[in-house]
Amino acid sequence: MEQSSSTLRAIPSIGQLLDMPAAQRLAGAYSPTMAAEALRVAADALRSQILAGQHIQPDAERIINDAQALLQQGQQMSHRPVINATGVLLHTNLGRAPMAECAAEAAKQAALHYTNLEFDCATGSRGDRLGPIQRVLRDITGAEDALVVNNNAAAMLLVLSAIAKGQVVVVSRGELVEIGGSFRVPDVMAQSGCTLVEVGTTNKTRLSDYERAIGEQTAALMKVHCSNYQIVGFTESVSVSALSELAHQRNLPMIYDLGSGALLPLAPYGLRDEPSVRDSLAQGADVVCFSGDKLLGGPQAGIVLGKAKYIAAMKKHPLMRALRADKMTLAALEATLRLYRDDALAAKRIPLYGMLQQTEGYLAQRAEALLGLLPSSIRAVCDVVPCQAQVGGGSAPGEMLPSMAVSVAPTDMPLNTLYLRLINQDTPIIARIHQDRLLLDMRTVRSHEIAPLAQSLTTILTEKEHP
Ligand SMILES: *Cc1c(COP(=O)(O)O)cnc(C)c1O
């Protein structure tokens, strides 16, 4: 006790600390107030440690170093890039699709400058915010007209509010989807002020079920893509063309929530095809909507395509203003969509398709490259193992992509500790734990991330003592 109170008295005051050259440098680099506050926090922490009985020298240098570390931590953005080693390509918690270079550049330019967002440079008068993107969307999908909102949930809300408010929409019981984060089709319908009429059963819905449900109050027939689950076995559902035909006979629009909205076929990547945007329109859907950041590989956005009269009603709707996308999103989306004027170009430039394209041989090579960067002194058993990646993000449900991982089994650290230490790196690394091993799935690890990943593993697994 004697010992600790004399040690406590030896802690320099904040004023004394601030007079020292090292602290002066901190005050210059940040600000005198920030430096003083950090020194106070560091000194308090030291005081608590000494009171807790730790034998620590209360020297000024240590407090100033701690204060510097605190200031550096405070500078770090909490929103930052992470290394996705989960093998889930469209991980909603990790921001879904990484964008193409040209899309990121377009967003950056839009952010840094004034833009012609609502200004027509040809006439010098007010322009249409959605004009340019409409033209590209019409070009690449063949749709009559198009609009863009904040995300696909917003798109559904707008579509239903503009087309069916106060009326009835008919949907199959097998398609009442819940997307993660409490987005449920029936709830969106209620929010849009329309009444849901469910038809058929969970596993089987026939055309006659829709037919019988149509009445005076019916405003639309709707189809929702089961984007995050599969109904297998004894099943039946109605095709886009059959449902559209029925809708048109009754003078109703057919609305289709595609979820992912693939513009490229997925079969070349060994996946079952998702409903295609172009085909859905060609088969008669009057309005389709989908996300910008799922299989499209662009920014978060909701894209609505379809017959001009329905799109016009949506544009005039008061919700349009509340749900509209900003200039950075529109710039990034336009750049992404332009790539789709040539499917091969899109597949080459959009990172998602690059990741899908990697063969197991190539993935194994990259896993070996990571393994090769780890020193022999590392305290873990590391191997290259086959594993299963997945598309995720409400796309290609239930389908597994063969992949390759580096598996890490630490020799003197609990697996969960390693998992958490990886997350606590300056660039957090998100791995996955599978059967008593930590897996780093190479399908979602980008090439430039292999070296920093190896560095982090080395740091964590060669430290003298694990705290
Ligand atoms: C993902 C998805 C949504 C929601 O899209 P967000 O862009 O995340 O708002 C809506 N409907 C379906 C069928 C989906 O798959």
Coordinates of C-alpha atoms and ligand atoms in Angstrom, one line a residue:
M1 CA 0.0 0.0 0.0
E2 CA 2.8 2.3 1.0
Q3 CA 4.6 1.4 -2.1
S4 CA 1.6 2.2 -4.4
S5 CA 0.8 5.6 -2.8
S6 CA 4.4 6.8 -3.3
T7 CA 4.2 5.5 -6.9
L8 CA 0.9 7.3 -7.4
R9 CA 2.5 10.5 -6.2
A10 CA 5.2 10.1 -8.8
I11 CA 2.8 10.3 -11.7
P12 CA 3.5 13.7 -13.4
S13 CA 0.7 16.2 -13.6
I14 CA -1.0 17.0 -16.9
G15 CA 0.7 20.4 -16.8
Q16 CA 4.1 18.9 -16.3
L17 CA 3.5 16.4 -19.1
L18 CA 2.3 19.1 -21.5
D19 CA 5.6 21.0 -21.0
M20 CA 7.6 18.1 -22.3
P21 CA 8.8 18.2 -26.0
A22 CA 7.1 14.8 -26.8
A23 CA 3.8 16.0 -25.5
Q24 CA 4.2 19.3 -27.4
R25 CA 4.6 17.3 -30.6
L26 CA 1.3 15.6 -29.9
A27 CA -0.4 19.0 -29.2
G28 CA 1.0 20.2 -32.6
A29 CA -0.1 17.1 -34.5
Y30 CA -3.6 16.9 -33.1
S31 CA -4.6 19.9 -30.9
P32 CA -3.6 21.1 -27.4
T33 CA -7.0 20.2 -26.0
M34 CA -7.0 16.7 -27.6
A35 CA -3.5 16.1 -26.4
A36 CA -4.4 17.2 -22.8
E37 CA -7.4 14.9 -22.8
A38 CA -5.5 11.9 -24.1
L39 CA -2.8 12.5 -21.5
R40 CA -5.4 12.7 -18.8
V41 CA -7.0 9.4 -19.9
A42 CA -3.6 7.7 -20.1
A43 CA -2.6 9.0 -16.7
D44 CA -5.9 7.8 -15.2
A45 CA -5.4 4.4 -16.7
L46 CA -2.0 4.1 -15.2
R47 CA -3.3 5.2 -11.8
S48 CA -5.9 2.4 -11.9
Q49 CA -3.3 -0.2 -12.8
I50 CA -1.1 0.9 -10.0
L51 CA -4.0 0.9 -7.5
A52 CA -4.8 -2.6 -8.8
G53 CA -1.4 -3.6 -7.5
Q54 CA 0.5 -3.7 -10.7
H55 CA 4.2 -2.7 -10.5
I56 CA 4.5 -0.1 -13.1
Q57 CA 7.0 2.8 -13.3
P58 CA 4.9 6.0 -13.6
D59 CA 7.3 7.6 -16.0
A60 CA 6.2 10.4 -18.3
E61 CA 7.4 8.7 -21.5
R62 CA 5.0 5.8 -20.9
I63 CA 2.1 8.1 -20.4
I64 CA 2.9 10.1 -23.5
N65 CA 3.2 7.0 -25.6
D66 CA -0.1 5.7 -24.3
A67 CA -1.7 9.1 -25.1
Q68 CA -0.3 8.9 -28.6
A69 CA -1.7 5.4 -29.1
L70 CA -5.1 6.7 -28.0
L71 CA -5.0 9.6 -30.4
Q72 CA -4.1 7.4 -33.2
Q73 CA -6.9 5.0 -32.4
G74 CA -9.3 7.9 -32.3
Q75 CA -8.2 9.0 -35.8
Q76 CA -9.0 5.6 -37.2
M77 CA -12.4 5.5 -39.0
S78 CA -14.6 3.0 -37.5
H79 CA -16.1 2.4 -40.9
R80 CA -13.3 0.8 -42.9
P81 CA -12.3 -1.9 -45.3
V82 CA -12.2 -5.5 -44.0
I83 CA -10.8 -8.7 -45.5
N84 CA -13.7 -11.0 -46.2
A85 CA -12.3 -14.5 -45.6
T86 CA -15.8 -16.0 -45.0
G87 CA -16.4 -17.3 -48.5
V88 CA -19.7 -15.6 -48.6
L89 CA -19.5 -13.4 -51.7
L90 CA -22.5 -11.1 -51.1
H91 CA -22.2 -10.8 -47.3
T92 CA -24.9 -8.3 -46.3
N93 CA -23.1 -7.5 -43.0
L94 CA -19.9 -6.8 -44.9
G95 CA -21.5 -4.4 -47.4
R96 CA -22.5 -6.9 -50.2
A97 CA -20.7 -6.6 -53.6
P98 CA -17.4 -4.8 -53.8
M99 CA -17.7 -2.4 -56.8
A100 CA -15.8 -2.3 -60.1
E101 CA -12.9 0.3 -60.2
C102 CA -14.8 2.4 -62.7
A103 CA -17.8 2.5 -60.4
A104 CA -15.8 3.5 -57.4
E105 CA -14.0 6.2 -59.4
A106 CA -17.3 7.6 -60.6
A107 CA -18.6 7.7 -57.0
K108 CA -15.4 9.5 -55.9
Q109 CA -15.6 12.1 -58.7
A110 CA -19.3 12.7 -57.9
A111 CA -18.4 13.1 -54.2
L112 CA -15.5 15.5 -54.8
H113 CA -17.2 17.8 -57.3
Y114 CA -20.4 19.6 -58.3
T115 CA -22.1 17.5 -60.9
N116 CA -24.8 17.9 -63.5
L117 CA -27.1 15.8 -61.2
E118 CA -30.2 17.8 -62.1
F119 CA -28.8 20.0 -64.8
D120 CA -29.1 19.5 -68.5
C121 CA -25.8 20.6 -70.1
A122 CA -27.3 20.6 -73.6
T123 CA -30.0 23.2 -72.9
G124 CA -28.7 24.9 -69.7
S125 CA -31.9 24.3 -67.9
R126 CA -33.0 22.0 -65.1
G127 CA -32.4 18.3 -65.9
D128 CA -33.8 15.0 -64.9
R129 CA -31.8 13.3 -62.1
L130 CA -32.7 9.9 -63.5
G131 CA -32.3 10.6 -67.2
P132 CA -28.9 9.2 -67.9
I133 CA -29.4 6.1 -65.9
Q134 CA -32.8 5.5 -67.5
R135 CA -31.1 5.5 -70.9
V136 CA -28.5 2.9 -69.9
L137 CA -31.1 0.7 -68.3
R138 CA -33.3 0.8 -71.3
D139 CA -30.3 0.0 -73.5
I140 CA -29.2 -3.0 -71.6
T141 CA -32.5 -4.5 -70.6
G142 CA -35.0 -3.6 -73.3
A143 CA -37.3 -2.1 -70.7
E144 CA -39.7 0.7 -71.8
D145 CA -38.8 2.9 -68.8
A146 CA -36.8 2.7 -65.6
L147 CA -36.2 4.4 -62.3
V148 CA -33.8 4.0 -59.4
V149 CA -34.4 4.4 -55.6
N150 CA -32.4 3.7 -52.4
N151 CA -32.7 -0.1 -52.3
N152 CA -35.0 -2.9 -53.4
A153 CA -37.1 -2.7 -50.3
A154 CA -37.7 1.0 -51.2
A155 CA -38.5 -0.1 -54.8
M156 CA -41.2 -2.5 -53.6
L157 CA -42.7 0.1 -51.3
L158 CA -42.9 2.6 -54.2
V159 CA -44.2 0.1 -56.7
L160 CA -47.0 -1.1 -54.5
S161 CA -47.8 2.4 -53.2
A162 CA -48.1 3.8 -56.7
I163 CA -49.9 0.9 -58.3
A164 CA -52.0 -0.7 -55.6
K165 CA -52.7 1.6 -52.7
G166 CA -56.1 0.9 -51.2
Q167 CA -56.5 -2.1 -53.4
V168 CA -55.6 -5.8 -53.4
V169 CA -52.5 -7.6 -54.6
V170 CA -52.5 -11.3 -55.2
V171 CA -49.4 -13.3 -54.2
S172 CA -48.6 -17.0 -53.9
R173 CA -48.3 -18.4 -50.3
G174 CA -45.0 -19.9 -51.4
E175 CA -43.5 -16.5 -52.1
L176 CA -44.1 -14.5 -48.9
V177 CA -40.4 -14.0 -48.4
E178 CA -38.7 -12.6 -45.4
I179 CA -35.3 -11.0 -46.3
G180 CA -32.8 -10.6 -43.4
G181 CA -33.3 -7.7 -41.1
S182 CA -37.1 -8.0 -40.7
F183 CA -38.0 -7.1 -44.3
R184 CA -41.1 -9.2 -45.0
V185 CA -43.2 -9.1 -48.1
P186 CA -46.6 -8.9 -46.2
D187 CA -45.3 -6.1 -44.0
V188 CA -44.2 -4.0 -47.0
M189 CA -47.6 -4.6 -48.6
A190 CA -49.3 -3.3 -45.4
Q191 CA -47.0 -0.3 -45.3
S192 CA -47.9 0.5 -48.9
G193 CA -51.6 0.5 -48.0
C194 CA -52.6 -2.5 -50.0
T195 CA -54.2 -5.7 -49.0
L196 CA -52.5 -8.9 -49.6
V197 CA -54.5 -11.9 -50.9
E198 CA -52.5 -15.1 -50.5
V199 CA -53.3 -17.9 -52.9
G200 CA -52.3 -21.5 -53.2
T201 CA -50.3 -23.4 -50.6
T202 CA -46.7 -23.2 -49.4
N203 CA -45.5 -25.7 -51.9
K204 CA -48.0 -25.5 -54.8
T205 CA -49.7 -22.6 -56.5
R206 CA -51.5 -23.0 -59.8
L207 CA -52.8 -20.5 -62.3
S208 CA -56.4 -21.3 -61.3
D209 CA -55.6 -20.2 -57.7
Y210 CA -54.7 -16.7 -59.0
E211 CA -57.6 -16.7 -61.4
R212 CA -60.1 -17.4 -58.6
A213 CA -58.7 -14.6 -56.4
I214 CA -59.0 -11.8 -58.9
G215 CA -61.9 -9.5 -58.0
E216 CA -63.2 -6.0 -58.3
Q217 CA -60.6 -4.7 -55.9
T218 CA -57.6 -6.4 -57.4
A219 CA -54.9 -4.0 -58.6
A220 CA -52.1 -6.4 -59.5
L221 CA -50.7 -9.9 -59.5
M222 CA -47.3 -10.2 -58.0
K223 CA -44.5 -12.7 -58.1
V224 CA -41.6 -12.6 -55.6
H225 CA -38.4 -14.5 -56.2
C226 CA -37.6 -16.9 -53.4
S227 CA -34.2 -15.4 -53.2
N228 CA -33.0 -16.9 -49.9
Y229 CA -34.7 -20.2 -49.7
Q230 CA -35.8 -23.1 -51.9
I231 CA -39.0 -25.0 -51.9
V232 CA -38.1 -28.5 -53.1
G233 CA -39.9 -31.8 -53.6
F234 CA -43.6 -31.8 -54.5
T235 CA -43.9 -28.3 -55.8
E236 CA -45.6 -26.2 -58.5
S237 CA -45.5 -22.5 -59.2
V238 CA -46.8 -20.4 -62.1
S239 CA -44.3 -19.1 -64.7
V240 CA -43.8 -15.4 -65.4
S241 CA -45.3 -15.8 -68.9
A242 CA -48.4 -17.6 -67.7
L243 CA -49.0 -15.2 -64.8
S244 CA -48.4 -12.1 -67.1
E245 CA -50.9 -13.5 -69.7
L246 CA -53.6 -13.9 -67.0
A247 CA -52.9 -10.4 -65.7
H248 CA -53.2 -8.9 -69.1
Q249 CA -56.4 -10.7 -69.9
R250 CA -57.8 -9.0 -66.8
N251 CA -56.2 -5.7 -67.5
L252 CA -53.9 -5.9 -64.5
P253 CA -50.2 -5.4 -64.2
M254 CA -47.9 -8.3 -63.3
I255 CA -45.3 -7.2 -60.8
Y256 CA -42.1 -9.2 -60.2
D257 CA -39.7 -8.7 -57.3
L258 CA -36.6 -10.4 -58.7
G259 CA -34.5 -9.9 -55.6
S260 CA -31.1 -10.2 -57.1
G261 CA -31.8 -9.3 -60.7
A262 CA -29.0 -11.1 -62.6
L263 CA -28.0 -9.6 -65.9
L264 CA -25.5 -12.3 -66.6
P265 CA -26.2 -16.1 -66.7
L266 CA -24.8 -17.9 -63.7
A267 CA -24.6 -21.3 -65.3
P268 CA -21.0 -20.7 -66.6
Y269 CA -20.0 -20.4 -62.9
G270 CA -21.6 -23.7 -62.0
L271 CA -24.7 -22.1 -60.4
R272 CA -28.3 -22.5 -61.2
D273 CA -29.5 -19.4 -63.1
E274 CA -31.4 -16.7 -61.2
P275 CA -34.4 -15.3 -63.0
S276 CA -33.0 -13.0 -65.6
V277 CA -34.1 -9.3 -65.8
R278 CA -34.2 -9.3 -69.6
D279 CA -36.2 -12.6 -69.8
S280 CA -38.7 -11.5 -67.1
L281 CA -39.5 -8.4 -69.1
A282 CA -39.6 -10.3 -72.4
Q283 CA -42.0 -12.9 -70.8
G284 CA -44.5 -10.2 -70.0
A285 CA -43.8 -8.8 -66.6
D286 CA -45.0 -5.2 -66.5
V287 CA -42.9 -4.0 -63.6
V288 CA -39.8 -5.7 -62.2
C289 CA -37.6 -4.6 -59.3
F290 CA -34.2 -5.7 -58.0
S291 CA -31.2 -4.7 -55.9
G292 CA -28.1 -2.8 -57.2
D293 CA -25.7 -4.5 -54.9
K294 CA -26.5 -8.1 -55.2
L295 CA -25.7 -10.0 -58.4
L296 CA -25.5 -6.7 -60.3
G297 CA -22.3 -6.0 -58.4
G298 CA -23.0 -2.2 -58.0
P299 CA -23.9 0.2 -55.2
Q300 CA -26.9 -0.2 -52.9
A301 CA -29.9 0.8 -55.0
G302 CA -33.3 -0.4 -56.0
I303 CA -33.9 -0.6 -59.7
V304 CA -37.4 -0.6 -61.2
L305 CA -38.0 -1.4 -64.8
G306 CA -41.2 -1.7 -66.8
K307 CA -44.1 -0.2 -68.8
A308 CA -43.8 3.6 -69.1
K309 CA -47.3 4.3 -67.6
Y310 CA -46.5 2.5 -64.4
I311 CA -43.0 4.0 -64.0
A312 CA -44.6 7.4 -64.7
A313 CA -47.0 6.9 -61.8
M314 CA -44.1 6.0 -59.5
K315 CA -42.1 9.1 -60.5
K316 CA -45.0 11.3 -59.6
H317 CA -45.6 9.6 -56.3
P318 CA -44.6 11.7 -53.2
L319 CA -42.5 8.7 -51.9
M320 CA -40.2 9.1 -54.8
R321 CA -38.5 12.1 -53.2
A322 CA -38.2 10.3 -49.9
L323 CA -36.6 7.2 -51.5
R324 CA -34.4 8.8 -54.1
A325 CA -30.7 7.9 -54.6
D326 CA -27.9 10.3 -54.1
K327 CA -25.4 11.5 -56.7
M328 CA -22.6 9.1 -55.7
T329 CA -24.9 6.1 -55.9
L330 CA -26.3 7.2 -59.3
A331 CA -22.7 7.8 -60.7
A332 CA -21.5 4.4 -59.4
L333 CA -24.6 2.6 -60.7
E334 CA -24.3 4.2 -64.2
A335 CA -20.7 3.2 -64.4
T336 CA -21.6 -0.4 -63.4
L337 CA -24.5 -0.6 -65.8
R338 CA -22.4 0.7 -68.7
L339 CA -20.2 -2.4 -68.3
Y340 CA -23.3 -4.6 -69.1
R341 CA -23.5 -3.2 -72.6
D342 CA -21.0 -6.0 -73.2
D343 CA -21.5 -9.1 -71.1
A344 CA -17.9 -10.2 -71.4
L345 CA -16.7 -6.8 -70.2
A346 CA -19.1 -6.9 -67.2
A347 CA -17.9 -10.3 -66.2
K348 CA -14.3 -9.1 -66.5
R349 CA -14.6 -5.8 -64.6
I350 CA -17.1 -6.6 -61.8
P351 CA -15.2 -8.1 -58.9
L352 CA -18.1 -10.5 -58.0
Y353 CA -17.8 -12.3 -61.3
G354 CA -14.0 -12.4 -61.0
M355 CA -14.4 -14.1 -57.7
L356 CA -17.0 -16.6 -59.1
Q357 CA -14.8 -17.4 -62.0
Q358 CA -11.8 -18.7 -60.0
T359 CA -11.2 -22.4 -60.5
E360 CA -10.4 -24.7 -57.6
G361 CA -6.9 -25.1 -59.0
Y362 CA -6.4 -21.3 -59.0
L363 CA -7.8 -21.0 -55.5
A364 CA -5.5 -23.8 -54.3
Q365 CA -2.5 -21.9 -55.7
R366 CA -3.6 -18.7 -53.9
A367 CA -4.0 -20.7 -50.6
E368 CA -0.5 -22.2 -51.1
A369 CA 0.8 -18.6 -51.7
L370 CA -0.6 -17.6 -48.3
L371 CA 0.7 -20.6 -46.6
G372 CA 4.2 -19.9 -48.1
L373 CA 4.2 -16.5 -46.4
L374 CA 3.8 -17.9 -42.9
P375 CA 7.1 -18.5 -41.0
S376 CA 7.9 -22.0 -39.6
S377 CA 7.9 -20.5 -36.1
I378 CA 4.1 -20.0 -36.3
R379 CA 2.3 -21.8 -33.5
A380 CA -0.4 -23.4 -35.5
V381 CA -1.0 -26.2 -37.8
C382 CA -1.9 -24.7 -41.2
D383 CA -3.0 -26.6 -44.3
V384 CA -4.7 -26.0 -47.6
V385 CA -8.2 -27.7 -47.5
P386 CA -11.2 -27.8 -49.8
C387 CA -14.3 -26.0 -48.5
Q388 CA -17.6 -24.6 -49.6
A389 CA -18.2 -20.9 -50.5
Q390 CA -21.6 -19.4 -51.2
V391 CA -23.1 -16.5 -53.0
G392 CA -25.1 -15.2 -50.1
G393 CA -27.0 -11.9 -49.9
G394 CA -30.3 -13.5 -50.9
S395 CA -29.0 -15.0 -54.1
A396 CA -28.6 -18.6 -55.3
P397 CA -30.0 -20.1 -52.1
G398 CA -28.7 -23.5 -51.0
E399 CA -26.1 -23.6 -53.6
M400 CA -22.5 -24.3 -52.6
L401 CA -19.5 -23.2 -54.6
P402 CA -16.5 -25.5 -54.3
S403 CA -13.6 -23.5 -52.8
M404 CA -10.2 -23.7 -51.2
A405 CA -9.2 -22.4 -47.8
V406 CA -6.2 -22.1 -45.5
S407 CA -7.2 -23.9 -42.4
V408 CA -5.5 -22.8 -39.1
A409 CA -5.5 -24.8 -35.9
P410 CA -3.5 -22.8 -33.3
T411 CA -1.4 -25.0 -30.9
D412 CA -1.7 -22.8 -27.8
M413 CA -4.6 -20.4 -28.3
P414 CA -8.3 -21.1 -28.2
L415 CA -9.8 -21.0 -31.7
N416 CA -12.2 -18.3 -30.7
T417 CA -9.4 -16.1 -29.4
L418 CA -7.7 -16.3 -32.8
Y419 CA -11.0 -15.5 -34.5
L420 CA -11.4 -12.4 -32.4
R421 CA -7.8 -11.3 -32.7
L422 CA -8.2 -11.4 -36.5
I423 CA -11.2 -9.2 -36.2
N424 CA -9.3 -6.7 -34.0
Q425 CA -6.6 -6.1 -36.6
D426 CA -6.3 -2.6 -38.1
T427 CA -7.8 -4.1 -41.2
P428 CA -10.2 -6.6 -39.7
I429 CA -10.1 -10.1 -41.0
I430 CA -13.4 -12.0 -40.9
A431 CA -12.8 -15.7 -41.0
R432 CA -15.1 -18.6 -40.3
I433 CA -14.9 -21.4 -37.8
H434 CA -15.7 -24.9 -39.1
Q435 CA -15.1 -28.2 -37.3
D436 CA -12.4 -27.0 -34.8
R437 CA -10.5 -25.1 -37.4
L438 CA -10.4 -21.5 -38.5
L439 CA -10.9 -21.3 -42.3
L440 CA -9.7 -18.5 -44.5
D441 CA -11.7 -19.0 -47.7
M442 CA -9.7 -17.8 -50.7
R443 CA -12.7 -17.3 -52.9
T444 CA -13.5 -13.9 -51.2
V445 CA -9.9 -12.9 -50.4
R446 CA -8.6 -10.5 -53.0
S447 CA -5.0 -11.0 -54.3
H448 CA -3.7 -7.8 -52.7
E449 CA -5.0 -9.0 -49.3
I450 CA -2.9 -12.2 -49.1
A451 CA 0.2 -10.4 -47.9
P452 CA -1.5 -8.4 -45.1
L453 CA -3.4 -11.5 -44.1
A454 CA -0.2 -13.5 -43.7
Q455 CA 1.3 -10.6 -41.8
S456 CA -1.6 -10.5 -39.3
L457 CA -1.6 -14.3 -38.8
T458 CA 2.2 -14.2 -38.2
T459 CA 1.9 -11.4 -35.7
I460 CA -0.9 -13.1 -33.7
L461 CA 0.6 -16.6 -33.8
T462 CA 4.3 -15.8 -33.1
E463 CA 3.9 -13.4 -30.2
K464 CA 5.9 -14.4 -27.2
E465 CA 3.0 -14.6 -24.8
H466 CA -0.7 -14.7 -25.5
P467 CA -2.5 -12.3 -23.2
Ligands
LIG1 C1 -32.8 -8.7 -51.2 C2 -34.2 -8.7 -51.6 C3 -35.0 -7.6 -51.2 C4 -34.5 -6.4 -50.5 O1 -33.5 -5.8 -51.3 P1 -32.6 -4.6 -50.7 O2 -31.9 -4.1 -51.8 O3 -31.7 -5.3 -49.7 O4 -33.5 -3.7 -50.0 C5 -36.4 -7.6 -51.6 N1 -36.9 -8.7 -52.2 C6 -36.2 -9.8 -52.5 C7 -36.9 -10.9 -53.2 C8 -34.8 -9.8 -52.2 O5 -34.1 -10.9 -52.5

